[in-house]
Coordinates of C-alpha atoms and ligand atoms in Angstrom, one line a residue:
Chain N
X1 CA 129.8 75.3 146.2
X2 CA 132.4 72.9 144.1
X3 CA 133.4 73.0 141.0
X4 CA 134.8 71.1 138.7
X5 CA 135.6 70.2 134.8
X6 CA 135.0 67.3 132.8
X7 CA 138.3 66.9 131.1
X8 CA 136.4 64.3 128.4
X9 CA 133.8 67.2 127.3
X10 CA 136.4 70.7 127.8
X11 CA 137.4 71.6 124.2
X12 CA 138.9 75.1 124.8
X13 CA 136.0 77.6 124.2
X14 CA 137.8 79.7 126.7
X15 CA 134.3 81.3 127.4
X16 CA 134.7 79.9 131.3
X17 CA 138.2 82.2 131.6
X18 CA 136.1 85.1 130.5
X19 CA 133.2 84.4 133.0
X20 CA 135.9 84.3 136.0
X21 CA 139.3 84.3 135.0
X22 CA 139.9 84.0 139.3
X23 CA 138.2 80.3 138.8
X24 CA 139.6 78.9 135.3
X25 CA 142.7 78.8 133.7
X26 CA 143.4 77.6 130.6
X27 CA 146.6 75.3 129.7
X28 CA 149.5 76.2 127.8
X29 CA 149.9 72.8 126.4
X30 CA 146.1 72.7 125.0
X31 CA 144.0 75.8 125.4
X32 CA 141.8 73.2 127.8
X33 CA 140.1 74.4 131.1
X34 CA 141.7 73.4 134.6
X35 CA 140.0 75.0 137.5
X36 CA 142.5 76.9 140.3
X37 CA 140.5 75.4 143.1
X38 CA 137.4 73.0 143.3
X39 CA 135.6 74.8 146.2
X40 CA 134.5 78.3 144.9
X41 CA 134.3 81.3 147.2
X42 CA 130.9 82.8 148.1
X43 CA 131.6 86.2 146.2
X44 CA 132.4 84.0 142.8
X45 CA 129.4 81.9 142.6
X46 CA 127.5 84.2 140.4
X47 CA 130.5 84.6 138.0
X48 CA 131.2 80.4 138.1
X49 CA 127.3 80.3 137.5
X50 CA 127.8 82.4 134.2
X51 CA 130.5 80.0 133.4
X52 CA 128.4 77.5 133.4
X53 CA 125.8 78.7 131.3
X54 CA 128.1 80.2 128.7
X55 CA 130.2 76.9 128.4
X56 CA 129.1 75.3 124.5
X57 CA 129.7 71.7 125.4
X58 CA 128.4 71.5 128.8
X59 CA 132.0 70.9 130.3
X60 CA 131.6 72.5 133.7
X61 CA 129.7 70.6 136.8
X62 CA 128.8 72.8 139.7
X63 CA 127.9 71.0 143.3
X64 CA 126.2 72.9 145.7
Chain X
X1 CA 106.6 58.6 96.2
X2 CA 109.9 55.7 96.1
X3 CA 111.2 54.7 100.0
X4 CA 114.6 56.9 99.1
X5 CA 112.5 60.3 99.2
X6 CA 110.3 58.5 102.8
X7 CA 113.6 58.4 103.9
X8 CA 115.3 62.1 103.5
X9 CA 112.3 63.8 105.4
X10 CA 111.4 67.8 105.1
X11 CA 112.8 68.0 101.8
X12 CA 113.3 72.2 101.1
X13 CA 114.7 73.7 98.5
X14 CA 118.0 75.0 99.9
X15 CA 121.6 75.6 98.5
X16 CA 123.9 77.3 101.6
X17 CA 125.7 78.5 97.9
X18 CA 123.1 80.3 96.4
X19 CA 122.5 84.2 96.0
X20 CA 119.1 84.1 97.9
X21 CA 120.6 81.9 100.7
X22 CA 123.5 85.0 101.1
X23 CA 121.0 87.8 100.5
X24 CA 118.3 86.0 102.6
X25 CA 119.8 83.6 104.9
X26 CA 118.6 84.6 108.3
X27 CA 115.4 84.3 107.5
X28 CA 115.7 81.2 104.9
X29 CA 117.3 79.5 108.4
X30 CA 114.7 80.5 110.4
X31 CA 111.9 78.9 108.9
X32 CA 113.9 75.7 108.7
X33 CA 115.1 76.1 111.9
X34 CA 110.8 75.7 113.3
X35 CA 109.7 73.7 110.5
X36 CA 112.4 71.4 109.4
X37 CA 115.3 71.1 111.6
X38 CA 116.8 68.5 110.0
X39 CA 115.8 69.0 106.2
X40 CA 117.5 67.3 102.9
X41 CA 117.9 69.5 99.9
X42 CA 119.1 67.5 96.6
X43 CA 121.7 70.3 95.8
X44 CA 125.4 69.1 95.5
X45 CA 124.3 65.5 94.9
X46 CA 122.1 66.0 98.0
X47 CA 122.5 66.6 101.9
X48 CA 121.1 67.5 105.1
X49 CA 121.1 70.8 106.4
X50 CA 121.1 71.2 110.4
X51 CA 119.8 74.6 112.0
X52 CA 119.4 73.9 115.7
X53 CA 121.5 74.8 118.0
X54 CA 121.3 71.8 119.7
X55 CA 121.4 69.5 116.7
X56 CA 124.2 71.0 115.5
X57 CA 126.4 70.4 118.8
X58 CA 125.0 67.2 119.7
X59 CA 126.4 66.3 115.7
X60 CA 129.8 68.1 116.1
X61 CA 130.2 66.4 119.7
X62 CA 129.5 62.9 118.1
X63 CA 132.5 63.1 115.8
X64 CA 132.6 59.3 115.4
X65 CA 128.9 58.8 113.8
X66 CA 129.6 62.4 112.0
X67 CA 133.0 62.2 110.1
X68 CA 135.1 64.7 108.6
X69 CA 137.7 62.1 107.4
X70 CA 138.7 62.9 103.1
X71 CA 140.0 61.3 100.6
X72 CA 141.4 63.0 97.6
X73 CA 142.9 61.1 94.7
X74 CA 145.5 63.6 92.8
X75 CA 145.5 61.4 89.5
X76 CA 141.5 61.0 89.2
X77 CA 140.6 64.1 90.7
X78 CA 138.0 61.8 92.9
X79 CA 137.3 62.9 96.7
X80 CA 135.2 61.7 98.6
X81 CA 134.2 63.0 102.6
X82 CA 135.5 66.5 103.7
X83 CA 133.9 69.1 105.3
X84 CA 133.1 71.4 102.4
X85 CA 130.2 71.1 100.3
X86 CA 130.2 70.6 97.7
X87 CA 134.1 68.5 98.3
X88 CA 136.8 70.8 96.4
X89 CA 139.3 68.5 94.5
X90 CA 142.4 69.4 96.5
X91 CA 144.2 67.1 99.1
X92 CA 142.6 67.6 102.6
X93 CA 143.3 69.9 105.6
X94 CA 144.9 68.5 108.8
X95 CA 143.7 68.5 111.5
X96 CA 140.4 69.4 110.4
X97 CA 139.7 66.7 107.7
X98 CA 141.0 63.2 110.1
X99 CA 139.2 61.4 112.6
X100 CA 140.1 59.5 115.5
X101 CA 142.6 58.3 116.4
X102 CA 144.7 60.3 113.5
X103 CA 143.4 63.6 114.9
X104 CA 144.8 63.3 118.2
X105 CA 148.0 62.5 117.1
X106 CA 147.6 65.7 114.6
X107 CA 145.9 67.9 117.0
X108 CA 148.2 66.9 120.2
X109 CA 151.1 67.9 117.4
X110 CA 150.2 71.5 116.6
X111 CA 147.9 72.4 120.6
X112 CA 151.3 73.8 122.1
X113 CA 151.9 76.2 118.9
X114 CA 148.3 77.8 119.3
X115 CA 147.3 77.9 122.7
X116 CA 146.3 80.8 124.7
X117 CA 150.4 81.6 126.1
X118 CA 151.8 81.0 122.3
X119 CA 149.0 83.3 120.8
X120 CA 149.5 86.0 123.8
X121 CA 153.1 86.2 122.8
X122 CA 152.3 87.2 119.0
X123 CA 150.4 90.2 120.9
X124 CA 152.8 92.8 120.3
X125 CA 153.7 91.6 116.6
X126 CA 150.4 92.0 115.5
X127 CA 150.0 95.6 116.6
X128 CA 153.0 96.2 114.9
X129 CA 151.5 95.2 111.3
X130 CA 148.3 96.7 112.1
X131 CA 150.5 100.1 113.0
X132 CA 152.6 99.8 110.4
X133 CA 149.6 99.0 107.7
X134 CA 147.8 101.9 108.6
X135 CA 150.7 104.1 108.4
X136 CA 150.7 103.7 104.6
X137 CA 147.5 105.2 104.4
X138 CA 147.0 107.0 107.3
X139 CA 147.8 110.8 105.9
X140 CA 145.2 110.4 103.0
X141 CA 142.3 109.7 105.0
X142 CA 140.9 107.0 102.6
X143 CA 141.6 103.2 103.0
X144 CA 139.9 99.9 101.8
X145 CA 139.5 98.6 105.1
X146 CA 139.4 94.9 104.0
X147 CA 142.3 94.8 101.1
X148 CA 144.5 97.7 103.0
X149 CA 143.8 96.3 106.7
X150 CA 141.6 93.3 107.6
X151 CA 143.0 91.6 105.2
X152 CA 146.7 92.1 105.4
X153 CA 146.8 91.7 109.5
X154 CA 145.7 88.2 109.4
X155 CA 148.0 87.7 106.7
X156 CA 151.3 88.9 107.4
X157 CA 150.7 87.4 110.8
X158 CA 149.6 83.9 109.7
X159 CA 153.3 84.9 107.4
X160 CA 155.3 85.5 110.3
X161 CA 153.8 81.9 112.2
X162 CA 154.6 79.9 109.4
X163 CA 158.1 81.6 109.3
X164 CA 157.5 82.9 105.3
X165 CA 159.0 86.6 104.8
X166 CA 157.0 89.8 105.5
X167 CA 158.2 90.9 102.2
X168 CA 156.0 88.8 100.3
X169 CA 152.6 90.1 102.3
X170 CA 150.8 91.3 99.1
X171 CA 151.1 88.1 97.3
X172 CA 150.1 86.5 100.2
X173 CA 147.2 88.2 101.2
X174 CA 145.5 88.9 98.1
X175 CA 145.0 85.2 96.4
X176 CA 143.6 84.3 100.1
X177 CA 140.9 87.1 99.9
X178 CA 140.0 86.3 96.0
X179 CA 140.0 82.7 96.7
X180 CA 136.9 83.0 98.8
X181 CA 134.8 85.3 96.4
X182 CA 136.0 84.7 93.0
X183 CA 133.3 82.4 91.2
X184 CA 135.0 78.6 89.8
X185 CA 133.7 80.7 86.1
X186 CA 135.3 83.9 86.5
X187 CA 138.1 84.7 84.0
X188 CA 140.2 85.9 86.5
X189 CA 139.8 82.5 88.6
X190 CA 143.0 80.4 87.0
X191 CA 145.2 83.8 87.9
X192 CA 143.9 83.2 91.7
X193 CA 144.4 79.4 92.1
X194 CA 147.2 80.3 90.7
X195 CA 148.3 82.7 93.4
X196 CA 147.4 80.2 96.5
X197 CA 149.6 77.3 94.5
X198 CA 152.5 79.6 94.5
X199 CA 152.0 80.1 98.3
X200 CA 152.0 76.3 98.7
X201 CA 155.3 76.1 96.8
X202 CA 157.0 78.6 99.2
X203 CA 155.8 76.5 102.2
X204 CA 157.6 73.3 100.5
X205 CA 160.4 75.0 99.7
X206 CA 160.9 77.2 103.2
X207 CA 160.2 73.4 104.6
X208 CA 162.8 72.0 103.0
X209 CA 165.4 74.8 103.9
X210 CA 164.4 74.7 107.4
X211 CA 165.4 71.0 107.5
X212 CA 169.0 72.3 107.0
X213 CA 168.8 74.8 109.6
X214 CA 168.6 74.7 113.5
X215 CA 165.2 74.6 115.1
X216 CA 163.6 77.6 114.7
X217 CA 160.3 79.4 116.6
X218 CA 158.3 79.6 113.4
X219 CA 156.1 76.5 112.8
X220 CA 157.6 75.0 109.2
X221 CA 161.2 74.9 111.2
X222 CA 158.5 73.2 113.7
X223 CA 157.2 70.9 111.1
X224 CA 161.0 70.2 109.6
X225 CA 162.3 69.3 113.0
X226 CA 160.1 68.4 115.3
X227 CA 158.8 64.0 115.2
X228 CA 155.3 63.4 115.3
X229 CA 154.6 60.0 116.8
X230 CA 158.2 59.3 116.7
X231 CA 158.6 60.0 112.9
X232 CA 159.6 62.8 110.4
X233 CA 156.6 65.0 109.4
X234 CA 156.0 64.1 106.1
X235 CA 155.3 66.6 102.9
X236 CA 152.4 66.0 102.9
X237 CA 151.3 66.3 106.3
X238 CA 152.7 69.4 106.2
X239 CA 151.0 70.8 103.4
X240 CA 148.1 70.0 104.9
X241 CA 149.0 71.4 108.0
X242 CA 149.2 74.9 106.3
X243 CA 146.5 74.3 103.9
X244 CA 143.9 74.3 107.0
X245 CA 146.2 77.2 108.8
X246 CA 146.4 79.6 106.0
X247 CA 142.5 78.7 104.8
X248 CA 141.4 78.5 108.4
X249 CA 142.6 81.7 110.0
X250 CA 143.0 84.4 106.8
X251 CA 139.8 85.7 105.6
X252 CA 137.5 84.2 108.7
X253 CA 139.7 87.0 111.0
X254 CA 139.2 89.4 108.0
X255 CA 135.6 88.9 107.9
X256 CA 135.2 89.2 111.5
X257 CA 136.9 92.4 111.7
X258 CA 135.0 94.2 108.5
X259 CA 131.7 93.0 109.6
X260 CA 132.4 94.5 113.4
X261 CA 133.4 97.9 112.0
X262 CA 130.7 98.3 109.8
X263 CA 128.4 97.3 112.8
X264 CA 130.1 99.9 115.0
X265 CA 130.1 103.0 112.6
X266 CA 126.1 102.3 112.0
X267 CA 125.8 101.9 116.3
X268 CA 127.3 104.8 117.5
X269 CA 125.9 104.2 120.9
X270 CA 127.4 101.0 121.0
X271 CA 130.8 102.4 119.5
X272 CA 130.9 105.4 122.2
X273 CA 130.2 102.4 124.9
X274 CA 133.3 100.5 123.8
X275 CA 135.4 103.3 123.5
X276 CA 134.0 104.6 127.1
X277 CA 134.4 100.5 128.5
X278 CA 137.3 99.0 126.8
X279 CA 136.6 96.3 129.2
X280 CA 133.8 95.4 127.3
X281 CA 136.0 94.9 124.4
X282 CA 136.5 91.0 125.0
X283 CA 132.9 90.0 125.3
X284 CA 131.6 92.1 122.8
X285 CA 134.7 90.3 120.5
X286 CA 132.5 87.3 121.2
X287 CA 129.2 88.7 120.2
X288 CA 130.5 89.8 116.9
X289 CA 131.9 86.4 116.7
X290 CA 128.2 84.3 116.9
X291 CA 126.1 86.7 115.3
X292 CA 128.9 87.4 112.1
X293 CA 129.8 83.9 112.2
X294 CA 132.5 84.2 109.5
X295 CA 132.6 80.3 109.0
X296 CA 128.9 80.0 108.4
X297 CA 128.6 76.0 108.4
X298 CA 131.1 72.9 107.7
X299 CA 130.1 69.4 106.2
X300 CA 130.2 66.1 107.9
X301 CA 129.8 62.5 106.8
X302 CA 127.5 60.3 108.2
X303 CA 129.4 57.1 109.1
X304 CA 126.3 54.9 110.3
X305 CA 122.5 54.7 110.2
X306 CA 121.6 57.3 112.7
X307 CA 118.4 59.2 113.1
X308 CA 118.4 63.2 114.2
X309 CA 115.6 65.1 115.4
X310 CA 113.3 62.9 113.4
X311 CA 115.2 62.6 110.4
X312 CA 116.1 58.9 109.2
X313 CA 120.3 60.0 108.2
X314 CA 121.6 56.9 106.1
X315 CA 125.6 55.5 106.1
X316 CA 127.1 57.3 103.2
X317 CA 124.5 61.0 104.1
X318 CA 126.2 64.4 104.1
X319 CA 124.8 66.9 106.2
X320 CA 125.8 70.9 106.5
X321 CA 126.2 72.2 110.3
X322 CA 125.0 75.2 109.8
X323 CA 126.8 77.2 113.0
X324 CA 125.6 80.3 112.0
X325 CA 122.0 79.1 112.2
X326 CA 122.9 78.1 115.8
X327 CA 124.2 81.0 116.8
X328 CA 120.7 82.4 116.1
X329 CA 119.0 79.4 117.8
X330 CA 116.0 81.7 120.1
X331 CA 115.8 78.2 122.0
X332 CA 119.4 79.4 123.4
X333 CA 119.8 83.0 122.9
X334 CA 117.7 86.1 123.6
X335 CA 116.3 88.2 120.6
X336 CA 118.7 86.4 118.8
X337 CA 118.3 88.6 116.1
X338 CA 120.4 91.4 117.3
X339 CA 123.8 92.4 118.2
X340 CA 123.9 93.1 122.3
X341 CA 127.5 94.2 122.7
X342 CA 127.0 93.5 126.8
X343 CA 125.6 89.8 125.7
X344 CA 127.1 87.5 128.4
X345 CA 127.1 84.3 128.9
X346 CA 127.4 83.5 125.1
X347 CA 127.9 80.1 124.1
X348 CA 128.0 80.7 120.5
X349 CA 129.5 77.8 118.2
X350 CA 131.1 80.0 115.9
X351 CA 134.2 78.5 116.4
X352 CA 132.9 75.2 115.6
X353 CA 132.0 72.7 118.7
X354 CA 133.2 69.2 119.6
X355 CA 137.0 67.8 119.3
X356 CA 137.8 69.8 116.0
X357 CA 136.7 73.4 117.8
X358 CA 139.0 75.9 116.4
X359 CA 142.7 75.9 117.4
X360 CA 143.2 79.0 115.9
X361 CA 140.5 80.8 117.9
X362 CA 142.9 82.1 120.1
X363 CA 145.3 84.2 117.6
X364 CA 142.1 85.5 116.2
X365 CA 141.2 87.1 119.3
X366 CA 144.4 88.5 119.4
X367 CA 144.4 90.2 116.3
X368 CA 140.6 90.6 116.4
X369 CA 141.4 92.8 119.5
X370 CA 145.0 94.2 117.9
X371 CA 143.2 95.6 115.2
X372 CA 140.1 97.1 116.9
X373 CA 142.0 99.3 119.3
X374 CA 144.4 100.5 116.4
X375 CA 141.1 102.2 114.3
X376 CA 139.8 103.1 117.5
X377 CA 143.1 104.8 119.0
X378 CA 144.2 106.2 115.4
X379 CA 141.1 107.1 113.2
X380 CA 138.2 106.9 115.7
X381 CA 136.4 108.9 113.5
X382 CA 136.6 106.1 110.8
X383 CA 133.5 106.0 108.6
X384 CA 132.8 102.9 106.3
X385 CA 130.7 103.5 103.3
X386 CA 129.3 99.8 102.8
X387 CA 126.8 101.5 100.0
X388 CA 129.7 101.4 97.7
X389 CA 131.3 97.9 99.4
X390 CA 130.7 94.6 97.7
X391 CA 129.4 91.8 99.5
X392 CA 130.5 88.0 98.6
X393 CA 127.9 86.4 96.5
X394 CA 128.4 82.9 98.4
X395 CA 127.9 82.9 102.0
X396 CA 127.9 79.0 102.1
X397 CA 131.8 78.7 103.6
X398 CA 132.9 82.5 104.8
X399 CA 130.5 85.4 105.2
X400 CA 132.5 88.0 104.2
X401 CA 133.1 91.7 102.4
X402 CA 135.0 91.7 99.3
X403 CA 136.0 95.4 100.0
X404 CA 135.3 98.2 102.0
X405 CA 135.8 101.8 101.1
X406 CA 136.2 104.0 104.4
X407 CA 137.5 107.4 105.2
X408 CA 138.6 109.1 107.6
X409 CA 140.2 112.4 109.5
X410 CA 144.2 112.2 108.8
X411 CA 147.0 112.0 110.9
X412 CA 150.4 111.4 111.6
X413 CA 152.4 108.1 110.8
X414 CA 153.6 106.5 114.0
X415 CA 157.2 104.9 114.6
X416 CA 156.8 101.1 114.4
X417 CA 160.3 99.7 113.0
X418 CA 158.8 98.8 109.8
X419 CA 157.6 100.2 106.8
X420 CA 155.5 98.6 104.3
Ligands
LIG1 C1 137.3 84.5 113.5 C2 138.2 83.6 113.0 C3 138.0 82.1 112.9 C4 136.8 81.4 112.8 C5 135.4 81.9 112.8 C6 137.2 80.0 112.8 C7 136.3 79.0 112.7 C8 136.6 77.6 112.8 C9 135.6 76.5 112.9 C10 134.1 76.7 112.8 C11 136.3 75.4 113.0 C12 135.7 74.0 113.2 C13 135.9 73.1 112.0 C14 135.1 71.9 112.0 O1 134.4 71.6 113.0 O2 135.1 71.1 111.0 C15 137.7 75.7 113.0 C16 138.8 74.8 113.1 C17 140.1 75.2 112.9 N1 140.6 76.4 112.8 FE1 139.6 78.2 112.9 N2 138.5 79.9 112.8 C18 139.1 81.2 112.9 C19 140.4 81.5 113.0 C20 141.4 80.6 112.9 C21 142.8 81.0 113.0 C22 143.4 82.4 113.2 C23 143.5 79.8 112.7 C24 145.0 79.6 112.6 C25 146.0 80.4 112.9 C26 142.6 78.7 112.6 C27 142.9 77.4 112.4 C28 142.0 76.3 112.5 C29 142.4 74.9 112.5 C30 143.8 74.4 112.2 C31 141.2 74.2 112.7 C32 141.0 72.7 112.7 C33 141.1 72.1 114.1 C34 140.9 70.6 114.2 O3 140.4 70.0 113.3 O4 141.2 70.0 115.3 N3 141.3 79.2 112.7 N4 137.9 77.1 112.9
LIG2 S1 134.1 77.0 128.2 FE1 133.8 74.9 128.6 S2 134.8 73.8 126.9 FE2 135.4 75.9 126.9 S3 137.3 75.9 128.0 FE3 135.7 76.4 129.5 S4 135.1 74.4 130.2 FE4 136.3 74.0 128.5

């Protein structure tokens, strides 16, 4: 699974960090989502799948 | 009936101001929220109030249609735009009341001062006032939670980011709380405005002195020194900076922080689970956050003909975003009714949705967080008596408490380096 964020749509919610703070960090500069690495590990799906689903503007694209 | 009234479709009688609305509004926003999504009251020289979840993001994302830009002319008293409802005849908060491309420049300005790193390093400052406040009280087993606690902690931390001194905390905090409750007839109201225009002046004046002194880590030495777009901040930019600041992040934390208390000392289960999972502590934060939803809706302009779930919006429209009707949207949220502390994912809007999301959200999960583990550490046995607690007549901006008798099992003052 990939995973990645669309930087036009991210407004900080922060909600992703606490879905998987392993998968999502947030920026000093801007409180803005960056992910640590597009391919997500097996044992982190579930969490990156919350992310998803708990992300307001609909930021967060998951590929299978 | 004339084309105008065709027009504003689902008319309701509705005022987000009202007494009913703040003793009834979960219901009242219910039955919009299936019958009339998008309905138009004639209240406040008439708007549109939005209830659905959906609505209400798709609105806040489309900030370009939906403006929040204001105009306020000192001499005539005339506004016009805003994001309050009805518009309040003072000069407009910044970032929150500019539009592209103003806000970016505004917004890009202040991101670095709030985000998650700069709001994690206020951490252990915050426990300190919340220490310290509680130390005043703490062998007396009696405290107003929101005038002795709540209420200070934001305070004397919003204080210490601006860079105005501790000392002052009391003058401070109390015109900020009263500001939000205290009816535009009430005898007592001049006194009030009174109070926030003096908290202005001291932001002007620190301003000014920080101009004649080296750059500093509070934000008016930020504002004195440091260019935006390549120029000096200007006065008035700045007051508006702390105008939205101080209004923004005060009483909303308060609020918060009340209203979870409360919740907690009527849930015991769900207090025992916290105290038991302090883990849960952060998404539970969140859940008090969408179903409190201390900012319970913001206005937007309509900036073109546009049409909404059905409704026919007009150039020139207001319409109320109603977050806290979101945040109870069943469409996205399970038995949205009631408070799951476990309730996870939770894309709740509470903090607003869309470019002009809450900067501040951050620091106020800080001291949301700061303050919860001092009551729970230091008088876990904290009992709020909300029987004898006011609540504020006006939901329609902040949902609030004006006070909140509690009591408590005494104990020992703790050594925090500052007494109050
Ligand atoms: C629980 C506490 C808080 C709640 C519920 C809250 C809620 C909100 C909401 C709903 C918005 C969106 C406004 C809009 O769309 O028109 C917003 C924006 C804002 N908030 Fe907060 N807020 C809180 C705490 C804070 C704190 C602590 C600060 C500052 C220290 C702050 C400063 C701001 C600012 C400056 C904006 C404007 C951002 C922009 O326009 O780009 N807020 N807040
Ligand atoms: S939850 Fe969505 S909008 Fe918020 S920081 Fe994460 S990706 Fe960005």
């Amino acid at each position: 699974m990939k995973v990645v964020i669309l930087d036009e749509r991210c407004v900080g919610h922060g909600m992703c960090r606490l879905a998987c703070p392993e998968m999502f960090e947030l920026s000093d500069e801007d409180g803005h989502a960056y992910v640590t690495s597009e391919t997500v590990p097996p044992d982190l799906e579930a969490a990156v799948d919350q992310a998803v689903r708990g992300c307001p503007e609909q930021a967060i694209v998951v590929e299978a | 009936m004339d084309s105008q009234e065709d027009l504003k479709r689902c008319p309701v009688d509705f005022d987000h101001e009202s007494r009913t609305h703040a003793s009834n509004w979960p219901t009242e926003f219910r039955e919009l929220r299936g019958k009339c999504p998008v309905a138009w009251t004639e209240k406040h020289g008439g708007y549109w109030v939005a209830t659905r979840y959906q609505d209400v993001v798709a609105m806040a994302q489309d900030d370009a249609t939906f403006s929040s830009f204001k105009t306020f002319d000192p001499h005539s008293g005339e506004v016009t735009g805003g994001i309050t409802i009805p518009a309040t005849p003072i000069p407009r908060g910044l970032p929150v009341e500019s539009d592209r491309p103003d806000w970016n420049m505004f917004r890009t300005y202040l991101n670095r001062r709030f985000a998650p790193k700069a709001a994690e390093a206020r951490r252990a400052k915050v426990r300190k006032y919340a220490d310290s406040l509680l130390n005043r009280v703490i062998e007396t087993g009696e405290i107003d939670l929101v005038n002795e606690f709540t209420g200070p902690v934001p305070a004397m931390t919003t204080m210490e980011l601006m860079g105005l001194p501790l000392e002052e905390w009391r003058e401070f905090a109390d015109p900020l709380h009263e500001m939000v409750f205290t009816p535009k007839e009430a005898p007592e109201y001049p006194h009030v405005i009174a109070g926030v225009q003096w908290i202005f002046k001291r932001c002007i004046e620190t301003f000014h002195q920080r101009k004649t002194e080296p750059l500093g880590d509070d934000l008016l030495s930020y504002f004195a020194h440091e260019k935006i777009d390549g120029r000096a901040v200007t006065e008035e930019e700045m007051l508006s900076f702390c105008n939205n600041i101080i209004t923004g992040g005060v009483d909303t934390t308060t609020a918060l922080t009340t209203h979870a208390l409360v919740y907690l000392n009527e849930h015991p289960e769900d207090y025992r689970r916290l105290q038991e999972e302090p883990k849960l502590l952060p998404v539970a934060r969140e859940e008090f956050v969408r179903f409190f939803t201390p900012i319970h809706g913001l206005a937007r302009n309509v900036s073109r003909d546009v049409e909404m779930d059905g409704a026919k919006m007009e150039k020139g429209d207001r319409v109320y975003l109603a977050w806290s009707a979101a945040n109870r949207d069943p469409e996205v949220f399970t038995d949205p009714e009631t408070v799951d502390i476990a309730r996870f994912p939770n894309r709740h809007i509470a903090f607003g949705a869309g470019m002009h999301r809450c900067i501040g959200s951050f620091m106020a999960r800080v001291m949301f967080e700061e303050m919860m583990h001092v009551v729970m550490v230091r008088i876990p046995d904290y009992r709020t008596h909300p029987d004898r607690a006011r609540r504020y007549t006006s939901v329609g901006t902040i949902n609030g408490w004006v006070d909140m008798p509690t009591s408590f099992t005494p104990g020992p003052k703790i050594e925090t380096g500052l007494v109050l």
